[in-house]
Tab-separated table of C-alpha atoms in Angstrom:
chain	number	residue	atom	x	y	z
H	170	MET	CA	41.041	36.068	-40.744
H	171	GLU	CA	37.795	37.165	-39.158
H	172	GLU	CA	39.708	39.737	-37.110
H	173	ALA	CA	39.205	42.081	-39.997
H	174	THR	CA	35.439	41.702	-39.945
H	175	GLY	CA	34.630	43.457	-36.700
H	176	SER	CA	31.689	41.069	-36.226
H	177	VAL	CA	30.401	37.844	-37.668
H	178	GLU	CA	27.259	38.154	-39.767
H	179	GLN	CA	24.075	36.159	-40.238
H	180	ARG	CA	23.888	33.091	-42.413
H	181	THR	CA	21.515	30.173	-42.895
H	182	ARG	CA	22.227	27.331	-40.500
H	183	SER	CA	24.413	24.625	-41.961
H	184	PRO	CA	26.101	21.636	-40.323
H	185	GLU	CA	28.008	23.382	-41.894
H	186	ARG	CA	49.650	42.831	-46.091
H	187	SER	CA	50.827	43.855	-46.669
H	188	THR	CA	49.953	47.553	-46.994
H	189	ARG	CA	52.044	50.654	-47.261
H	190	SER	CA	51.077	54.251	-46.705
H	191	LEU	CA	49.453	56.019	-49.621
H	192	PRO	CA	49.077	59.751	-50.108
H	193	ARG	CA	45.651	61.055	-49.149
H	194	SER	CA	43.767	63.171	-51.603
H	195	ASN	CA	43.682	66.810	-50.531
H	196	GLY	CA	40.273	67.255	-52.117
H	197	SER	CA	41.568	69.448	-54.934
H	198	VAL	CA	42.381	66.662	-57.391
H	199	GLU	CA	40.072	66.628	-60.406
H	200	ARG	CA	37.905	63.524	-60.268
H	201	PRO	CA	37.708	61.227	-63.303
H	202	PRO	CA	34.382	60.599	-65.022
H	203	ARG	CA	31.973	58.435	-63.084
H	204	TYR	CA	32.228	54.701	-63.616
H	205	PRO	CA	29.243	53.151	-65.382
H	206	LEU	CA	27.094	51.372	-62.824
H	207	PRO	CA	25.020	48.249	-63.462
H	208	MET	CA	21.266	48.620	-63.795
H	209	THR	CA	20.824	47.115	-60.340
H	210	SER	CA	23.595	48.900	-58.473
H	211	PRO	CA	23.805	48.158	-54.731
H	212	SER	CA	21.786	50.545	-52.596
H	213	ASP	CA	24.666	51.056	-50.156
H	214	PRO	CA	28.050	49.544	-49.189
H	215	ILE	CA	26.471	47.007	-46.834
H	216	ALA	CA	24.063	45.717	-49.477
H	217	ALA	CA	27.045	45.549	-51.851
H	218	VAL	CA	28.546	42.603	-49.943
H	219	THR	CA	25.993	40.174	-51.396
H	220	HIS	CA	25.466	41.895	-54.761
H	221	PRO	CA	26.393	39.800	-57.840
H	222	ASP	CA	28.935	42.440	-58.905
H	223	PRO	CA	29.552	45.254	-56.406
H	224	TYR	CA	32.854	46.329	-57.920
H	225	PRO	CA	31.707	49.072	-60.330
H	226	PHE	CA	29.852	50.571	-57.345
H	227	TYR	CA	33.002	50.373	-55.214
H	228	ALA	CA	35.062	51.949	-57.989
H	229	ASP	CA	32.671	54.868	-58.150
H	230	LEU	CA	32.943	55.359	-54.369
H	231	VAL	CA	36.746	55.259	-54.482
H	232	ALA	CA	36.826	57.814	-57.285
H	233	HIS	CA	34.258	60.235	-55.890
H	234	ARG	CA	33.639	59.483	-52.208
H	235	PRO	CA	36.819	58.126	-50.633
H	236	LEU	CA	35.507	59.070	-47.173
H	237	TYR	CA	31.949	60.287	-46.708
H	238	ARG	CA	29.046	60.406	-44.300
H	239	ASP	CA	26.088	58.127	-45.116
H	240	GLU	CA	23.180	59.558	-43.166
H	241	ALA	CA	20.845	56.705	-44.100
H	242	LEU	CA	23.259	54.176	-42.560
H	243	ARG	CA	24.315	56.638	-39.828
H	244	LEU	CA	27.924	55.754	-40.593
H	245	TRP	CA	31.033	57.281	-41.991
H	246	VAL	CA	32.242	55.185	-44.938
H	247	ALA	CA	35.931	54.829	-45.913
H	248	THR	CA	36.542	53.408	-49.390
H	249	SER	CA	39.883	54.520	-50.830
H	250	ALA	CA	43.169	52.859	-49.902
H	251	ALA	CA	44.413	56.038	-48.240
H	252	ALA	CA	41.231	56.516	-46.199
H	253	VAL	CA	41.133	52.860	-45.168
H	254	ILE	CA	44.750	52.955	-43.969
H	255	ALA	CA	44.111	56.212	-42.107
H	256	VAL	CA	41.060	54.824	-40.302
H	257	LEU	CA	42.582	51.461	-39.408
H	258	THR	CA	45.750	53.038	-38.033
H	259	SER	CA	44.102	55.947	-36.191
H	260	ASP	CA	44.473	55.912	-32.407
H	261	LEU	CA	40.901	57.246	-32.198
H	262	GLY	CA	39.380	54.032	-33.539
H	263	ARG	CA	38.093	51.131	-31.453
H	264	VAL	CA	36.758	47.734	-32.556
H	265	ARG	CA	33.628	47.904	-30.370
H	266	PRO	CA	31.256	50.724	-29.413
H	267	LEU	CA	32.349	52.275	-26.131
H	268	THR	CA	28.883	51.731	-24.649
H	269	GLU	CA	28.566	48.085	-25.722
H	270	PRO	CA	31.804	46.073	-25.413
H	271	VAL	CA	29.717	42.877	-25.566
H	272	PRO	CA	26.529	42.653	-27.675
H	273	ALA	CA	23.550	43.061	-25.355
H	274	ALA	CA	21.914	39.870	-26.659
H	275	LEU	CA	24.909	37.817	-25.464
H	276	LEU	CA	25.296	39.276	-21.970
H	277	GLY	CA	25.180	36.781	-19.133
H	278	SER	CA	25.704	33.774	-21.392
H	279	PRO	CA	28.703	31.566	-22.286
H	280	ALA	CA	28.697	33.202	-25.743
H	281	GLY	CA	29.075	36.590	-24.044
H	282	GLU	CA	31.956	35.225	-21.951
H	283	ILE	CA	33.778	34.102	-25.076
H	284	PHE	CA	33.110	37.410	-26.810
H	285	ARG	CA	34.370	39.596	-23.948
H	286	HIS	CA	37.669	37.707	-23.718
H	287	LEU	CA	38.474	37.794	-27.445
H	288	VAL	CA	41.622	39.766	-28.110
H	289	ARG	CA	40.251	40.998	-31.421
H	290	MET	CA	37.283	42.580	-29.611
H	291	ASN	CA	39.385	44.449	-27.066
H	292	ASP	CA	41.491	47.586	-27.124
H	293	GLY	CA	43.949	49.226	-24.745
H	294	PRO	CA	45.750	47.424	-21.904
H	295	GLY	CA	43.676	44.261	-22.321
H	296	HIS	CA	44.539	43.953	-25.987
H	297	CYS	CA	48.221	44.408	-26.692
H	298	PRO	CA	49.847	41.778	-24.441
H	299	PHE	CA	47.439	39.012	-25.394
H	300	LYS	CA	47.528	40.021	-29.078
H	301	GLN	CA	51.253	39.297	-28.858
H	302	ALA	CA	50.449	35.875	-27.429
H	303	VAL	CA	47.930	35.140	-30.190
H	304	SER	CA	50.285	36.314	-32.954
H	305	ALA	CA	53.227	34.372	-31.521
H	306	THR	CA	51.083	31.236	-31.313
H	307	LEU	CA	49.991	31.485	-34.935
H	308	ASP	CA	53.557	32.278	-36.017
H	309	SER	CA	54.683	29.057	-34.325
H	310	VAL	CA	52.626	26.874	-36.669
H	311	ASP	CA	54.844	24.696	-38.858
H	312	PRO	CA	53.764	25.556	-42.438
H	313	ALA	CA	54.457	21.995	-43.574
H	314	LEU	CA	52.269	20.585	-40.796
H	315	ALA	CA	49.445	23.040	-41.563
H	316	ALA	CA	49.605	22.127	-45.248
H	317	ALA	CA	49.614	18.393	-44.476
H	318	ARG	CA	46.620	18.664	-42.137
H	319	SER	CA	44.783	20.781	-44.701
H	320	ARG	CA	45.358	18.237	-47.461
H	321	GLU	CA	44.399	15.372	-45.144
H	322	TRP	CA	41.082	16.864	-44.085
H	323	ALA	CA	40.269	18.159	-47.557
H	324	ALA	CA	40.563	14.570	-48.794
H	325	ARG	CA	38.621	13.066	-45.887
H	326	ILE	CA	35.586	15.376	-46.012
H	327	ALA	CA	35.454	15.954	-49.778
H	328	VAL	CA	32.324	13.775	-49.950
H	329	GLU	CA	30.322	16.441	-48.092
H	330	PRO	CA	28.146	18.945	-49.994
H	331	LEU	CA	30.166	21.964	-51.092
H	332	ALA	CA	28.905	24.380	-48.438
H	333	ASP	CA	29.532	21.850	-45.655
H	334	PHE	CA	32.990	21.139	-47.070
H	335	ALA	CA	33.900	24.831	-47.256
H	336	PHE	CA	32.651	25.720	-43.772
H	337	HIS	CA	33.865	22.568	-42.027
H	338	LEU	CA	37.344	22.402	-43.550
H	339	PRO	CA	38.809	25.437	-41.714
H	340	VAL	CA	37.355	24.237	-38.396
H	341	TYR	CA	38.654	20.671	-38.841
H	342	VAL	CA	42.151	21.854	-39.723
H	343	THR	CA	42.440	24.533	-37.054
H	344	ALA	CA	40.885	22.352	-34.350
H	345	SER	CA	43.242	19.488	-35.174
H	346	LEU	CA	46.194	21.892	-34.926
H	347	LEU	CA	44.849	23.038	-31.548
H	348	GLY	CA	44.946	19.436	-30.333
H	349	VAL	CA	41.271	18.484	-30.603
H	350	PRO	CA	41.000	14.690	-31.035
H	351	ASP	CA	39.755	13.502	-34.435
H	352	GLY	CA	36.628	11.991	-32.908
H	353	ASP	CA	35.530	15.389	-31.593
H	354	LEU	CA	36.061	17.390	-34.786
H	355	TYR	CA	32.619	16.951	-36.369
H	356	GLN	CA	30.769	18.006	-33.217
H	357	THR	CA	33.187	20.902	-32.779
H	358	ALA	CA	32.458	22.088	-36.323
H	359	LEU	CA	28.697	21.994	-35.698
H	360	ARG	CA	29.061	23.962	-32.475
H	361	VAL	CA	31.302	26.555	-34.078
H	362	SER	CA	28.678	27.077	-36.798
H	363	ASP	CA	26.022	27.653	-34.157
H	364	LEU	CA	28.257	30.037	-32.221
H	365	VAL	CA	29.068	32.054	-35.331
H	366	ALA	CA	25.362	32.426	-36.095
H	367	SER	CA	24.651	33.751	-32.599
H	368	PHE	CA	27.291	36.478	-32.958
H	369	ALA	CA	25.483	37.941	-35.955
H	370	PRO	CA	23.857	41.340	-35.366
H	371	GLY	CA	20.117	40.782	-35.391
H	372	ALA	CA	20.365	37.048	-34.738
H	373	GLY	CA	16.944	35.618	-33.889
H	374	PRO	CA	15.954	33.903	-30.640
H	375	GLU	CA	16.546	30.404	-32.012
H	376	SER	CA	20.029	31.233	-33.300
H	377	LEU	CA	20.905	32.945	-30.037
H	378	ALA	CA	19.737	29.966	-27.985
H	379	ARG	CA	21.696	27.480	-30.111
H	380	GLY	CA	24.783	29.676	-30.038
H	381	LYS	CA	24.700	30.109	-26.275
H	382	MET	CA	24.362	26.359	-25.801
H	383	ALA	CA	27.205	25.709	-28.253
H	384	ALA	CA	29.391	28.266	-26.460
H	385	GLY	CA	28.855	26.495	-23.152
H	386	HIS	CA	29.864	23.151	-24.632
H	387	LEU	CA	32.920	24.633	-26.346
H	388	LEU	CA	34.114	26.396	-23.203
H	389	GLU	CA	33.704	23.238	-21.133
H	390	PHE	CA	35.520	21.181	-23.756
H	391	PHE	CA	38.505	23.538	-24.056
H	392	ARG	CA	38.766	24.015	-20.297
H	393	GLY	CA	39.063	20.240	-20.119
H	394	LEU	CA	41.861	20.204	-22.681
H	395	LEU	CA	43.665	22.972	-20.786
H	396	SER	CA	43.396	21.046	-17.507
H	397	GLU	CA	45.455	18.188	-18.922
H	398	PRO	CA	49.050	17.993	-17.611
H	399	ALA	CA	50.578	19.053	-20.931
H	400	PRO	CA	48.083	20.408	-23.488
H	401	SER	CA	49.299	19.656	-26.984
H	402	GLY	CA	49.387	21.529	-30.266
H	403	LEU	CA	48.474	25.160	-30.675
H	404	LEU	CA	46.435	25.116	-27.476
H	405	GLY	CA	49.540	24.282	-25.465
H	406	ALA	CA	51.483	26.960	-27.333
H	407	LEU	CA	48.768	29.545	-26.655
H	408	GLY	CA	48.807	28.634	-22.959
H	409	ALA	CA	52.578	29.040	-22.817
H	410	GLU	CA	52.425	32.413	-24.574
H	411	ALA	CA	49.605	33.522	-22.269
H	412	ARG	CA	51.744	32.716	-19.227
H	413	ARG	CA	54.622	34.632	-20.782
H	414	VAL	CA	52.500	37.811	-20.980
H	415	GLY	CA	50.946	37.274	-17.553
H	416	ARG	CA	47.478	36.090	-18.642
H	417	GLU	CA	47.106	32.552	-17.258
H	418	ASP	CA	43.308	32.607	-16.912
H	419	HIS	CA	41.995	29.424	-18.538
H	420	ASP	CA	38.795	31.174	-19.616
H	421	VAL	CA	40.793	33.775	-21.552
H	422	ILE	CA	42.936	31.103	-23.195
H	423	ALA	CA	39.933	28.905	-24.019
H	424	ALA	CA	37.962	31.835	-25.468
H	425	ASN	CA	40.795	32.817	-27.804
H	426	ALA	CA	41.375	29.209	-28.836
H	427	ILE	CA	37.688	29.058	-29.770
H	428	GLY	CA	38.239	32.372	-31.533
H	429	PHE	CA	40.794	30.691	-33.803
H	430	LEU	CA	38.000	28.358	-34.920
H	431	PHE	CA	35.198	30.784	-35.682
H	432	GLN	CA	37.376	33.579	-37.064
H	433	SER	CA	38.232	31.332	-40.001
H	434	HIS	CA	34.748	29.815	-40.386
H	435	ASP	CA	33.044	32.252	-42.769
H	436	ALA	CA	36.125	34.026	-44.089
H	437	THR	CA	37.986	30.923	-45.277
H	438	ALA	CA	34.794	29.355	-46.629
H	439	GLY	CA	34.145	32.589	-48.517
H	440	LEU	CA	37.686	32.534	-49.896
H	441	ILE	CA	37.119	29.008	-51.217
H	442	GLY	CA	33.782	29.997	-52.748
H	443	ASN	CA	35.041	33.218	-54.331
H	444	THR	CA	38.033	31.363	-55.775
H	445	LEU	CA	35.634	28.915	-57.425
H	446	VAL	CA	33.691	31.854	-58.881
H	447	THR	CA	36.943	33.311	-60.225
H	448	LEU	CA	38.027	30.023	-61.805
H	449	ALA	CA	34.610	29.574	-63.413
H	450	SER	CA	34.706	33.143	-64.753
H	451	HIS	CA	38.314	32.976	-66.001
H	452	PRO	CA	38.836	29.736	-67.947
H	453	ASP	CA	42.360	30.811	-68.914
H	454	VAL	CA	43.286	31.054	-65.235
H	455	LEU	CA	41.652	27.689	-64.542
H	456	ALA	CA	43.694	26.072	-67.312
H	457	LYS	CA	46.951	27.503	-65.968
H	458	VAL	CA	46.267	26.514	-62.362
H	459	THR	CA	45.044	23.042	-63.311
H	460	ALA	CA	48.268	22.443	-65.234
H	461	ASP	CA	50.513	23.953	-62.551
H	462	ARG	CA	49.302	23.709	-58.955
H	463	GLY	CA	52.309	25.756	-57.904
H	464	LEU	CA	50.254	28.755	-59.054
H	465	LEU	CA	47.624	28.208	-56.340
H	466	PRO	CA	49.247	30.596	-53.821
H	467	GLN	CA	49.293	33.366	-56.443
H	468	LEU	CA	45.695	32.562	-57.357
H	469	LEU	CA	44.521	32.926	-53.764
H	470	GLN	CA	46.457	36.144	-53.216
H	471	GLU	CA	44.815	37.715	-56.235
H	472	VAL	CA	41.356	36.468	-55.210
H	473	LEU	CA	41.943	38.062	-51.792
H	474	ARG	CA	42.419	41.341	-53.635
H	475	PHE	CA	40.008	40.911	-56.544
H	476	ASP	CA	36.963	39.344	-54.830
H	477	PRO	CA	37.690	39.023	-51.099
H	478	SER	CA	35.523	37.175	-48.626
H	479	VAL	CA	35.973	39.877	-45.983
H	480	GLN	CA	34.505	42.970	-47.637
H	481	ASN	CA	34.438	45.404	-44.744
H	482	THR	CA	34.964	46.010	-41.055
H	483	ARG	CA	34.048	48.775	-38.603
H	484	ARG	CA	35.684	51.201	-36.232
H	485	PHE	CA	34.145	53.316	-33.467
H	486	ILE	CA	35.525	56.710	-32.484
H	487	ALA	CA	36.662	56.921	-28.860
H	488	ARG	CA	36.922	60.711	-28.621
H	489	ASP	CA	36.445	63.822	-30.740
H	490	GLY	CA	39.180	64.261	-33.314
H	491	VAL	CA	40.246	64.212	-36.942
H	492	VAL	CA	40.441	60.972	-38.922
H	493	ALA	CA	41.610	60.954	-42.544
H	494	GLY	CA	41.029	64.704	-42.736
H	495	GLU	CA	37.444	64.609	-41.405
H	496	THR	CA	36.322	65.884	-38.012
H	497	MET	CA	34.557	63.108	-36.135
H	498	LYS	CA	32.844	62.885	-32.778
H	499	GLU	CA	33.058	60.397	-29.952
H	500	GLY	CA	30.720	57.502	-30.699
H	501	ASP	CA	30.799	57.916	-34.476
H	502	ALA	CA	31.002	54.638	-36.398
H	503	ILE	CA	33.013	54.072	-39.580
H	504	LEU	CA	32.365	51.370	-42.150
H	505	VAL	CA	35.769	50.475	-43.598
H	506	VAL	CA	35.235	49.020	-47.081
H	507	LEU	CA	38.307	46.819	-47.497
H	508	ALA	CA	37.071	45.404	-50.814
H	509	ALA	CA	36.873	48.888	-52.322
H	510	ALA	CA	40.406	49.732	-51.182
H	511	ASN	CA	41.640	46.548	-52.885
H	512	ARG	CA	40.285	47.960	-56.174
H	513	ASP	CA	41.756	51.444	-55.675
H	514	PRO	CA	44.017	52.146	-58.702
H	515	ALA	CA	46.303	54.152	-56.419
H	516	ALA	CA	47.123	50.889	-54.624
H	517	ASN	CA	46.765	48.368	-57.457
H	518	PRO	CA	47.047	49.592	-61.059
H	519	ARG	CA	44.520	48.054	-63.479
H	520	PRO	CA	42.446	46.978	-60.473
H	521	ASP	CA	39.639	45.363	-62.502
H	522	ARG	CA	42.005	42.923	-64.209
H	523	PHE	CA	42.620	39.563	-62.558
H	524	GLU	CA	46.405	39.108	-62.723
H	525	LEU	CA	47.971	35.947	-61.352
H	526	HIS	CA	51.423	37.519	-61.419
H	527	ARG	CA	50.466	41.014	-60.264
H	528	GLN	CA	53.482	43.022	-59.148
H	529	ASP	CA	53.513	44.834	-55.782
H	530	ARG	CA	50.033	43.601	-54.955
H	531	GLN	CA	48.437	45.412	-52.012
H	532	ILE	CA	45.768	43.538	-50.078
H	533	PHE	CA	43.621	45.234	-47.446
H	534	THR	CA	41.483	42.183	-46.706
H	535	PHE	CA	43.343	41.365	-43.486
H	536	GLY	CA	43.170	44.932	-42.226
H	537	ALA	CA	46.010	47.118	-40.983
H	538	GLY	CA	47.260	48.550	-37.716
H	539	ILE	CA	47.171	46.848	-34.335
H	540	HIS	CA	44.060	44.831	-35.194
H	541	ALA	CA	45.387	43.429	-38.475
H	542	CYS	CA	44.431	39.769	-38.712
H	543	PRO	CA	47.372	37.438	-37.936
H	544	GLY	CA	45.700	34.389	-39.528
H	545	GLU	CA	46.473	34.988	-43.212
H	546	ALA	CA	48.958	32.128	-43.586
H	547	ILE	CA	46.701	29.455	-42.082
H	548	ALA	CA	43.610	30.694	-43.934
H	549	THR	CA	45.299	30.615	-47.332
H	550	THR	CA	46.903	27.234	-46.626
H	551	ILE	CA	43.514	25.722	-45.810
H	552	ALA	CA	41.834	27.337	-48.819
H	553	GLN	CA	44.622	26.144	-51.102
H	554	ALA	CA	44.110	22.524	-50.032
H	555	GLY	CA	40.364	22.860	-50.527
H	556	ILE	CA	40.679	24.320	-54.023
H	557	ASP	CA	43.311	21.747	-54.996
H	558	ARG	CA	40.972	18.937	-53.957
H	559	LEU	CA	37.977	20.428	-55.783
H	560	ILE	CA	39.963	20.812	-59.014
H	561	ASP	CA	41.021	17.166	-58.751
H	562	SER	CA	37.395	16.132	-58.228
H	563	ARG	CA	36.390	17.864	-61.488
H	564	PHE	CA	33.885	19.980	-59.582
H	565	ASP	CA	31.258	21.501	-61.913
H	566	LEU	CA	32.363	25.122	-61.805
H	567	GLN	CA	29.911	26.375	-64.403
H	568	ARG	CA	26.932	24.909	-62.580
H	569	PHE	CA	28.172	26.505	-59.362
H	570	LEU	CA	28.629	29.870	-61.088
H	571	ALA	CA	25.139	29.798	-62.589
H	572	ALA	CA	23.401	28.741	-59.362
H	573	ARG	CA	25.390	30.752	-56.819
H	574	VAL	CA	23.505	32.811	-54.248
H	575	TYR	CA	25.347	34.932	-51.698
H	576	ARG	CA	24.486	34.196	-48.082
H	577	PRO	CA	23.013	37.095	-46.086
H	578	SER	CA	25.832	39.050	-44.465
H	579	GLY	CA	26.865	42.636	-43.954
H	580	ASN	CA	30.578	41.828	-43.924
H	581	VAL	CA	31.481	38.520	-45.538
H	582	ARG	CA	30.959	37.517	-49.173
H	583	MET	CA	30.011	33.814	-49.307
H	584	PRO	CA	28.646	32.405	-52.592
H	585	PHE	CA	26.878	29.391	-51.095
H	586	GLY	CA	23.151	29.395	-51.651
H	587	HIS	CA	20.668	26.918	-50.255
H	588	LEU	CA	21.122	24.649	-53.293
H	589	HIS	CA	24.716	23.926	-52.305
């Protein structure tokens, strides 16, 4: 799921699509009146990620600035469904700046080695074949097995504090599917948390040092699993798919296996947290889902649209050209506000209503184009098991709603403050 984020953002340390083309405005359509904004409207689309209610602000951007230049941020900003699709599917866009394929702070470290091999951080000849291997591996997961593992680990770690539960659950489930032995799961989850923190833009020296150390341990561990005669689980499947596309390098395979773990770390935890916020804010929905757990998949799909964990991603322009009707220059960066596109009435009528049974729902949270995230099924399966367990435990939703604080991030919306 983190493929849509472009980068993983800073948080406090814790042990912790379908889309279809939409017509683009030609600029001559009369704009509706401006949406009323809250007294403390976000200052910009990056600050909006952790705002208590960024959605009136997003609605105003969609209505009046579907694609615009923010000189203060030094970014183009795409907000409407049409602009978001155009940017994500443009052949001018890249997932990393041309001059910095690996963040400078990670160069020469195991964390940098993982980063440079990640398929989601590469374009061109190095991307497409291995993206096929990654997608085929995730498609090979037995849904029944993923659901069973998710329920198992949700039950086993439910005694942990909420934030630990939400951040550890996706790592436990995905690592177990990869073939990591049960006895190594807790340490793996801690190391993934440290690695994620080191990938954050602006990560401090301590976070960078911990992340680099964690990356070294993770690489060594997964190289060991790959050296076994017949690696099991998803790791064995990824190795087989890598051989099929001619990429048998163990470092590449290990890095992308580790990528499975941290790509779901913040995004799936955020999905769990935002679903809890939704249930606390919509008692009618809570009553329906509590009575009929078969509604959980619909609940999560609507949360992914209504209050997604992945709020935005970025693209970097590889050469001069036109994107979504605007002339852009090589090196320009675009902030792609996925959460705003989800609330575009051109894509989803009555966008501010939470509708369990919404017809023709369009979700931009997992991106679009060649870098669309292939992990939607696993992420929602894990989140479903987590929410199911928390409902059974009679978790105090109203206390959580009242005390929630969004963790610092420029991309991912995670309502887990220090009290949780």
